[in-house]
Amino acid sequence: MTILNMIIDGQPCEVPVGISIAAALALMGNGVTRHSVSGERRAPFCGMGICQECRVTVNGRRVLACQTECQPDMVIERSQYANV
């Protein structure tokens, strides 16, 4: 199995090649992608990009975790609030 290196919330991690960011977050033990403005934890719901619950920031750009494949040296940050 081929592994790639990424950073999730400042922590280095290794994930298998070919998985989505949502899968990588779940694999690392915490599938939460963001917190709503009221502080509720959010995670992927639909798995096809419709619900927008899986928004994360990758290398400074907002993407959908369920629709974005992991790439080497990605820097992934979970949003603290829905409007961030």
MMTF fields as JSON, N, C-alpha, C and O atoms, coordinates in Angstrom:
{
  "mmtfVersion": "1.0.0",
  "mmtfProducer": "UNKNOWN",
  "numBonds": 335,
  "numAtoms": 336,
  "numGroups": 84,
  "numChains": 1,
  "numModels": 1,
  "chainsPerModel": [1],
  "groupsPerChain": [84],
  "chainIdList": ["A"],
  "bondAtomList": [4, 2, 8, 6, 12, 10, 16, 14, 20, 18, 24, 22, 28, 26, 32, 30, 36, 34, 40, 38, 44, 42, 48, 46, 52, 50, 56, 54, 60, 58, 64, 62, 68, 66, 72, 70, 76, 74, 80, 78, 84, 82, 88, 86, 92, 90, 96, 94, 100, 98, 104, 102, 108, 106, 112, 110, 116, 114, 120, 118, 124, 122, 128, 126, 132, 130, 136, 134, 140, 138, 144, 142, 148, 146, 152, 150, 156, 154, 160, 158, 164, 162, 168, 166, 172, 170, 176, 174, 180, 178, 184, 182, 188, 186, 192, 190, 196, 194, 200, 198, 204, 202, 208, 206, 212, 210, 216, 214, 220, 218, 224, 222, 228, 226, 232, 230, 236, 234, 240, 238, 244, 242, 248, 246, 252, 250, 256, 254, 260, 258, 264, 262, 268, 266, 272, 270, 276, 274, 280, 278, 284, 282, 288, 286, 292, 290, 296, 294, 300, 298, 304, 302, 308, 306, 312, 310, 316, 314, 320, 318, 324, 322, 328, 326, 332, 330],
  "bondOrderList": [1, 1, 1, 1, 1, 1, 1, 1, 1, 1, 1, 1, 1, 1, 1, 1, 1, 1, 1, 1, 1, 1, 1, 1, 1, 1, 1, 1, 1, 1, 1, 1, 1, 1, 1, 1, 1, 1, 1, 1, 1, 1, 1, 1, 1, 1, 1, 1, 1, 1, 1, 1, 1, 1, 1, 1, 1, 1, 1, 1, 1, 1, 1, 1, 1, 1, 1, 1, 1, 1, 1, 1, 1, 1, 1, 1, 1, 1, 1, 1, 1, 1, 1],
  "groupList": [{"groupName": "MET", "atomNameList": ["N", "CA", "C", "O"], "elementList": ["N", "C", "C", "O"], "formalChargeList": [0, 0, 0, 0], "bondAtomList": [1, 0, 2, 1, 3, 2], "bondOrderList": [1, 1, 2], "singleLetterCode": "M", "chemCompType": "L-PEPTIDE LINKING"}, {"groupName": "THR", "atomNameList": ["N", "CA", "C", "O"], "elementList": ["N", "C", "C", "O"], "formalChargeList": [0, 0, 0, 0], "bondAtomList": [1, 0, 2, 1, 3, 2], "bondOrderList": [1, 1, 2], "singleLetterCode": "T", "chemCompType": "L-PEPTIDE LINKING"}, {"groupName": "ILE", "atomNameList": ["N", "CA", "C", "O"], "elementList": ["N", "C", "C", "O"], "formalChargeList": [0, 0, 0, 0], "bondAtomList": [1, 0, 2, 1, 3, 2], "bondOrderList": [1, 1, 2], "singleLetterCode": "I", "chemCompType": "L-PEPTIDE LINKING"}, {"groupName": "LEU", "atomNameList": ["N", "CA", "C", "O"], "elementList": ["N", "C", "C", "O"], "formalChargeList": [0, 0, 0, 0], "bondAtomList": [1, 0, 2, 1, 3, 2], "bondOrderList": [1, 1, 2], "singleLetterCode": "L", "chemCompType": "L-PEPTIDE LINKING"}, {"groupName": "ASN", "atomNameList": ["N", "CA", "C", "O"], "elementList": ["N", "C", "C", "O"], "formalChargeList": [0, 0, 0, 0], "bondAtomList": [1, 0, 2, 1, 3, 2], "bondOrderList": [1, 1, 2], "singleLetterCode": "N", "chemCompType": "L-PEPTIDE LINKING"}, {"groupName": "ASP", "atomNameList": ["N", "CA", "C", "O"], "elementList": ["N", "C", "C", "O"], "formalChargeList": [0, 0, 0, 0], "bondAtomList": [1, 0, 2, 1, 3, 2], "bondOrderList": [1, 1, 2], "singleLetterCode": "D", "chemCompType": "L-PEPTIDE LINKING"}, {"groupName": "GLY", "atomNameList": ["N", "CA", "C", "O"], "elementList": ["N", "C", "C", "O"], "formalChargeList": [0, 0, 0, 0], "bondAtomList": [1, 0, 2, 1, 3, 2], "bondOrderList": [1, 1, 2], "singleLetterCode": "G", "chemCompType": "PEPTIDE LINKING"}, {"groupName": "GLN", "atomNameList": ["N", "CA", "C", "O"], "elementList": ["N", "C", "C", "O"], "formalChargeList": [0, 0, 0, 0], "bondAtomList": [1, 0, 2, 1, 3, 2], "bondOrderList": [1, 1, 2], "singleLetterCode": "Q", "chemCompType": "L-PEPTIDE LINKING"}, {"groupName": "PRO", "atomNameList": ["N", "CA", "C", "O"], "elementList": ["N", "C", "C", "O"], "formalChargeList": [0, 0, 0, 0], "bondAtomList": [1, 0, 2, 1, 3, 2], "bondOrderList": [1, 1, 2], "singleLetterCode": "P", "chemCompType": "L-PEPTIDE LINKING"}, {"groupName": "CYS", "atomNameList": ["N", "CA", "C", "O"], "elementList": ["N", "C", "C", "O"], "formalChargeList": [0, 0, 0, 0], "bondAtomList": [1, 0, 2, 1, 3, 2], "bondOrderList": [1, 1, 2], "singleLetterCode": "C", "chemCompType": "L-PEPTIDE LINKING"}, {"groupName": "GLU", "atomNameList": ["N", "CA", "C", "O"], "elementList": ["N", "C", "C", "O"], "formalChargeList": [0, 0, 0, 0], "bondAtomList": [1, 0, 2, 1, 3, 2], "bondOrderList": [1, 1, 2], "singleLetterCode": "E", "chemCompType": "L-PEPTIDE LINKING"}, {"groupName": "VAL", "atomNameList": ["N", "CA", "C", "O"], "elementList": ["N", "C", "C", "O"], "formalChargeList": [0, 0, 0, 0], "bondAtomList": [1, 0, 2, 1, 3, 2], "bondOrderList": [1, 1, 2], "singleLetterCode": "V", "chemCompType": "L-PEPTIDE LINKING"}, {"groupName": "SER", "atomNameList": ["N", "CA", "C", "O"], "elementList": ["N", "C", "C", "O"], "formalChargeList": [0, 0, 0, 0], "bondAtomList": [1, 0, 2, 1, 3, 2], "bondOrderList": [1, 1, 2], "singleLetterCode": "S", "chemCompType": "L-PEPTIDE LINKING"}, {"groupName": "ALA", "atomNameList": ["N", "CA", "C", "O"], "elementList": ["N", "C", "C", "O"], "formalChargeList": [0, 0, 0, 0], "bondAtomList": [1, 0, 2, 1, 3, 2], "bondOrderList": [1, 1, 2], "singleLetterCode": "A", "chemCompType": "L-PEPTIDE LINKING"}, {"groupName": "ARG", "atomNameList": ["N", "CA", "C", "O"], "elementList": ["N", "C", "C", "O"], "formalChargeList": [0, 0, 0, 0], "bondAtomList": [1, 0, 2, 1, 3, 2], "bondOrderList": [1, 1, 2], "singleLetterCode": "R", "chemCompType": "L-PEPTIDE LINKING"}, {"groupName": "HIS", "atomNameList": ["N", "CA", "C", "O"], "elementList": ["N", "C", "C", "O"], "formalChargeList": [0, 0, 0, 0], "bondAtomList": [1, 0, 2, 1, 3, 2], "bondOrderList": [1, 1, 2], "singleLetterCode": "H", "chemCompType": "L-PEPTIDE LINKING"}, {"groupName": "PHE", "atomNameList": ["N", "CA", "C", "O"], "elementList": ["N", "C", "C", "O"], "formalChargeList": [0, 0, 0, 0], "bondAtomList": [1, 0, 2, 1, 3, 2], "bondOrderList": [1, 1, 2], "singleLetterCode": "F", "chemCompType": "L-PEPTIDE LINKING"}, {"groupName": "TYR", "atomNameList": ["N", "CA", "C", "O"], "elementList": ["N", "C", "C", "O"], "formalChargeList": [0, 0, 0, 0], "bondAtomList": [1, 0, 2, 1, 3, 2], "bondOrderList": [1, 1, 2], "singleLetterCode": "Y", "chemCompType": "L-PEPTIDE LINKING"}],
  "groupTypeList": [0, 1, 2, 3, 4, 0, 2, 2, 5, 6, 7, 8, 9, 10, 11, 8, 11, 6, 2, 12, 2, 13, 13, 13, 3, 13, 3, 0, 6, 4, 6, 11, 1, 14, 15, 12, 11, 12, 6, 10, 14, 14, 13, 8, 16, 9, 6, 0, 6, 2, 9, 7, 10, 9, 14, 11, 1, 11, 4, 6, 14, 14, 11, 3, 13, 9, 7, 1, 10, 9, 7, 8, 5, 0, 11, 2, 10, 14, 12, 7, 17, 13, 4, 11],
  "groupIdList": [1, 2, 3, 4, 5, 6, 7, 8, 9, 10, 11, 12, 13, 14, 15, 16, 17, 18, 19, 20, 21, 22, 23, 24, 25, 26, 27, 28, 29, 30, 31, 32, 33, 34, 35, 36, 37, 38, 39, 40, 41, 42, 43, 44, 45, 46, 47, 48, 49, 50, 51, 52, 53, 54, 55, 56, 57, 58, 59, 60, 61, 62, 63, 64, 65, 66, 67, 68, 69, 70, 71, 72, 73, 74, 75, 76, 77, 78, 79, 80, 81, 82, 83, 84],
  "secStructList": [7, 7, 3, 3, 3, 3, 3, 3, 6, 6, 3, 3, 3, 3, 3, 3, 6, 6, 7, 5, 2, 2, 2, 2, 2, 2, 2, 6, 6, 7, 7, 7, 7, 3, 3, 7, 6, 6, 7, 7, 3, 3, 7, 7, 1, 1, 1, 1, 1, 1, 1, 7, 6, 6, 3, 3, 3, 3, 6, 6, 3, 3, 3, 3, 4, 4, 4, 7, 5, 7, 7, 6, 6, 7, 3, 3, 3, 3, 5, 1, 1, 6, 6, 7],
  "xCoordList": [0.852, 0.0, 0.895, 1.84, 0.576, 1.332, 0.737, -0.481, 1.618, 1.224, 1.659, 2.68, 0.864, 1.296, 1.206, 0.436, 2.011, 2.082, 1.245, 1.241, 0.529, -0.3, -0.221, 0.328, -0.774, -0.894, -2.368, -3.007, -2.898, -4.29, -4.295, -3.834, -4.813, -4.849, -3.484, -3.379, -2.443, -1.098, -0.368, 0.796, -1.028, -0.42, -0.056, -0.912, 1.198, 1.554, 0.835, 0.642, 0.448, -0.202, 0.101, 0.492, -0.088, 0.098, -1.217, -1.88, -1.591, -2.841, -2.58, -1.622, -3.42, -3.258, -3.581, -4.461, -2.885, -3.15, -4.534, -4.934, -5.261, -6.536, -7.773, -8.878, -7.627, -8.816, -9.171, -8.334, -10.413, -10.867, -10.398, -9.992, -10.463, -10.123, -11.081, -10.659, -12.365, -13.344, -12.944, -13.021, -12.52, -12.084, -10.816, -10.667, -9.909, -8.672, -8.974, -8.379, -9.902, -10.272, -10.869, -10.537, -11.74, -12.343, -11.274, -11.295, -10.349, -9.272, -8.392, -7.881, -8.216, -7.4, -8.152, -7.583, -9.421, -10.165, -11.09, -11.753, -11.152, -12.048, -12.591, -11.932, -13.778, -14.373, -15.017, -15.573, -14.958, -15.556, -14.803, -13.572, -15.546, -14.92, -14.99, -14.145, -15.996, -16.138, -17.1, -17.701, -17.238, -18.236, -19.146, -18.68, -20.424, -21.366, -21.196, -20.465, -21.867, -21.774, -22.31, -21.939, -23.179, -23.676, -22.818, -23.138, -21.718, -20.782, -21.036, -20.319, -22.047, -22.335, -21.288, -20.837, -20.905, -19.938, -20.612, -21.741, -19.923, -20.43, -19.477, -18.276, -20.029, -19.24, -19.934, -21.08, -19.261, -19.899, -21.225, -21.333, -22.216, -23.544, -23.952, -24.292, -23.918, -24.416, -23.334, -23.644, -22.076, -20.991, -20.888, -20.1, -21.68, -21.601, -21.579, -21.813, -21.301, -21.097, -22.325, -22.211, -23.492, -24.722, -24.926, -25.302, -24.688, -25.036, -24.065, -24.433, -22.837, -21.821, -21.348, -20.637, -21.716, -21.31, -19.826, -19.272, -19.189, -17.804, -16.778, -15.645, -17.147, -16.219, -14.982, -15.08, -13.829, -12.549, -11.705, -12.044, -10.617, -9.683, -8.449, -7.851, -8.069, -6.892, -5.961, -6.309, -4.774, -3.78, -4.383, -4.105, -5.218, -5.814, -7.069, -7.599, -7.565, -8.752, -9.836, -9.548, -11.075, -12.176, -12.547, -12.706, -12.686, -13.081, -14.059, -14.237, -14.681, -15.545, -14.702, -14.125, -14.631, -13.779, -14.217, -13.384, -15.514, -15.998, -15.694, -15.728, -15.396, -15.172, -13.72, -13.402, -12.838, -11.449, -10.521, -10.496, -9.766, -8.824, -7.567, -7.085, -7.056, -5.829, -4.659, -4.518, -3.826, -2.624, -1.44, -1.623, -0.232, 0.943, 1.07, 0.812, 1.472, 1.785, 0.61, 0.821, -0.612, -1.777, -1.729, -1.297, -2.177, -2.359, -3.856, -4.442, -4.462, -5.916, -6.237, -5.636, -7.181, -7.644, -9.159, -9.866, -9.632, -11.079, -11.537, -10.846, -12.695, -13.228, -13.829, -14.451, -13.648, -14.235, -15.677, -16.467, -16.027, -17.372, -17.84, -17.021, -19.127, -19.697, -19.335, -19.207, -19.165, -18.905, -17.427, -17.081, -16.561, -15.124, -14.605, -13.41],
  "yCoordList": [-1.182, 0.0, 1.241, 1.345, 2.168, 3.409, 4.425, 4.557, 5.134, 6.102, 7.5, 7.66, 8.512, 9.881, 10.651, 10.306, 11.703, 12.531, 13.782, 14.413, 14.125, 15.33, 15.932, 15.33, 17.123, 17.76, 18.066, 18.725, 17.579, 17.836, 18.58, 18.055, 19.795, 20.649, 20.724, 20.629, 20.897, 21.068, 19.791, 19.84, 18.65, 17.374, 16.578, 16.364, 16.137, 15.307, 13.959, 13.404, 13.445, 12.137, 11.463, 12.107, 10.162, 9.372, 8.7, 8.145, 8.752, 8.128, 7.354, 7.649, 6.365, 5.632, 6.514, 7.372, 6.3, 7.007, 6.611, 5.451, 7.589, 7.311, 7.499, 7.218, 7.972, 8.188, 9.674, 10.537, 9.945, 11.33, 11.931, 11.216, 13.239, 13.902, 13.461, 13.259, 13.309, 12.852, 11.485, 11.254, 10.584, 9.262, 9.358, 8.63, 10.241, 10.419, 10.917, 10.446, 11.876, 12.381, 11.268, 11.141, 10.469, 9.348, 8.33, 7.795, 8.065, 7.118, 7.583, 6.765, 8.899, 9.443, 9.463, 9.837, 9.064, 8.927, 10.066, 10.031, 11.09, 12.214, 12.727, 13.515, 12.289, 12.645, 14.01, 14.391, 14.761, 16.104, 17.0, 17.025, 17.736, 18.636, 20.101, 20.901, 20.454, 21.852, 21.93, 20.931, 23.126, 23.416, 24.518, 25.464, 24.398, 25.431, 26.668, 26.629, 27.759, 28.98, 28.773, 29.507, 27.783, 27.5, 26.457, 26.049, 26.027, 25.119, 23.641, 22.795, 23.319, 21.91, 21.321, 21.977, 20.081, 19.382, 18.934, 18.444, 19.102, 18.713, 17.706, 17.719, 16.835, 15.82, 15.527, 15.931, 14.835, 14.499, 13.779, 12.902, 14.162, 13.574, 12.835, 11.652, 13.526, 12.912, 12.144, 11.184, 12.547, 11.871, 12.175, 11.546, 13.139, 13.477, 14.979, 15.417, 15.774, 17.202, 18.083, 19.294, 17.517, 18.311, 19.054, 20.226, 18.397, 18.966, 20.034, 20.848, 20.055, 21.045, 20.917, 21.799, 19.862, 19.692, 19.36, 19.488, 18.94, 18.476, 19.537, 19.193, 20.802, 21.864, 21.882, 21.847, 21.937, 22.108, 23.07, 23.373, 23.542, 24.391, 23.573, 22.957, 23.566, 22.841, 23.831, 24.444, 23.977, 24.903, 26.288, 26.935, 26.734, 28.069, 28.201, 29.303, 27.096, 27.144, 26.219, 25.086, 26.685, 25.865, 24.813, 25.113, 23.555, 22.448, 21.549, 21.679, 20.651, 19.64, 18.393, 17.832, 17.966, 16.837, 15.539, 14.684, 15.382, 14.124, 14.03, 12.939, 15.158, 15.186, 15.456, 15.554, 15.577, 15.934, 14.793, 14.365, 14.311, 13.221, 13.769, 14.849, 13.021, 13.407, 13.45, 12.592, 14.466, 14.644, 14.834, 15.257, 14.531, 14.701, 16.136, 17.093, 16.259, 17.546, 18.512, 19.72, 18.013, 18.872, 19.358, 18.638, 20.579, 21.116, 21.338, 22.219, 20.526, 20.529, 21.158, 20.811, 22.077, 22.712, 22.613, 22.922, 22.18, 22.142, 23.543, 24.237, 23.961, 25.292, 25.288, 24.309, 26.367, 26.495, 26.971, 26.691, 27.69, 28.228, 28.067, 27.987, 28.018, 27.788, 28.883, 28.611, 30.12, 31.229, 31.526, 32.545, 30.7, 30.932, 30.295, 30.377],
  "zCoordList": [0.0, 0.0, 0.0, 0.782, -0.888, -0.97, 0.0, 0.117, 0.688, 1.725, 1.278, 0.609, 1.661, 1.442, 2.75, 3.646, 2.836, 4.037, 3.86, 2.803, 4.938, 4.959, 6.354, 7.276, 6.49, 7.805, 8.024, 7.203, 9.14, 9.502, 10.827, 11.84, 10.821, 12.013, 12.699, 13.921, 11.881, 12.41, 12.776, 13.173, 12.65, 13.008, 11.754, 10.897, 11.632, 10.485, 10.546, 11.628, 9.404, 9.363, 8.04, 7.066, 8.027, 6.817, 6.487, 7.363, 5.218, 4.767, 3.486, 2.77, 3.185, 1.933, 0.719, 0.783, -0.346, -1.604, -2.113, -2.014, -2.66, -3.312, -2.466, -2.932, -1.215, -0.391, -0.349, -0.614, -0.014, 0.092, 1.418, 2.334, 1.495, 2.754, 3.854, 4.992, 3.532, 4.529, 5.077, 6.284, 4.2, 4.638, 5.476, 6.458, 5.102, 5.873, 7.283, 8.252, 7.397, 8.721, 9.572, 10.75, 8.986, 9.717, 10.102, 11.21, 9.198, 9.459, 10.615, 11.379, 10.74, 11.818, 13.155, 14.181, 13.144, 14.391, 14.734, 15.771, 13.878, 14.154, 12.828, 12.15, 12.459, 11.187, 11.145, 10.115, 12.238, 12.272, 11.302, 11.297, 10.478, 9.514, 9.927, 9.527, 10.73, 11.142, 12.311, 12.708, 12.856, 13.886, 13.363, 12.727, 13.627, 13.192, 14.074, 15.063, 13.72, 14.522, 15.93, 16.846, 16.117, 17.471, 18.196, 19.312, 17.547, 18.19, 17.952, 18.487, 17.155, 16.881, 15.952, 15.014, 16.219, 15.377, 14.087, 14.107, 12.981, 11.67, 11.048, 11.315, 10.219, 9.518, 8.193, 7.997, 7.284, 6.015, 6.242, 7.099, 5.469, 5.611, 4.338, 4.383, 3.219, 1.981, 1.224, 0.519, 1.358, 0.672, -0.809, -1.515, -1.296, -2.723, -2.977, -4.104, -1.944, -2.122, -2.093, -2.278, -1.868, -1.87, -0.541, -0.545, 0.571, 1.88, 2.369, 3.216, 1.86, 2.236, 3.692, 4.174, 4.392, 5.79, 5.942, 7.034, 4.869, 4.971, 4.573, 4.236, 4.605, 4.206, 5.095, 6.322, 4.462, 5.149, 4.318, 3.174, 4.892, 4.162, 3.833, 4.715, 2.567, 2.112, 1.433, 0.424, 2.004, 1.455, 1.22, 0.211, 2.174, 2.121, 1.29, 1.15, 0.728, -0.128, 0.405, 0.792, 0.428, 0.926, -0.106, -1.289, 0.367, -0.507, 0.24, 1.451, -0.483, 0.118, 0.369, -0.562, 1.612, 1.98, 1.325, 1.025, 1.101, 0.506, -0.977, -1.547, -1.612, -3.053, -3.442, -4.627, -2.445, -2.72, -2.329, -1.175, -3.294, -3.036, -2.36, -2.702, -1.413, -0.713, -1.683, -2.554, -1.513, -2.317, -1.383, -0.242, -1.839, -0.984, -0.486, -1.216, 0.771, 1.409, 1.522, 1.639, 1.49, 1.746, 3.194, 4.095, 3.393, 4.739, 4.91, 4.282, 5.769, 5.947, 7.297, 8.314, 7.295, 8.534, 8.606, 7.647, 9.744, 9.963, 10.353, 11.098, 9.854, 10.166, 11.548, 11.961, 12.26, 13.588, 13.521, 14.422, 12.458, 12.329, 10.9, 9.984, 10.697, 9.37, 8.389, 7.196, 8.853, 7.939, 7.779, 7.182, 8.275, 8.156, 6.904, 6.619]
}
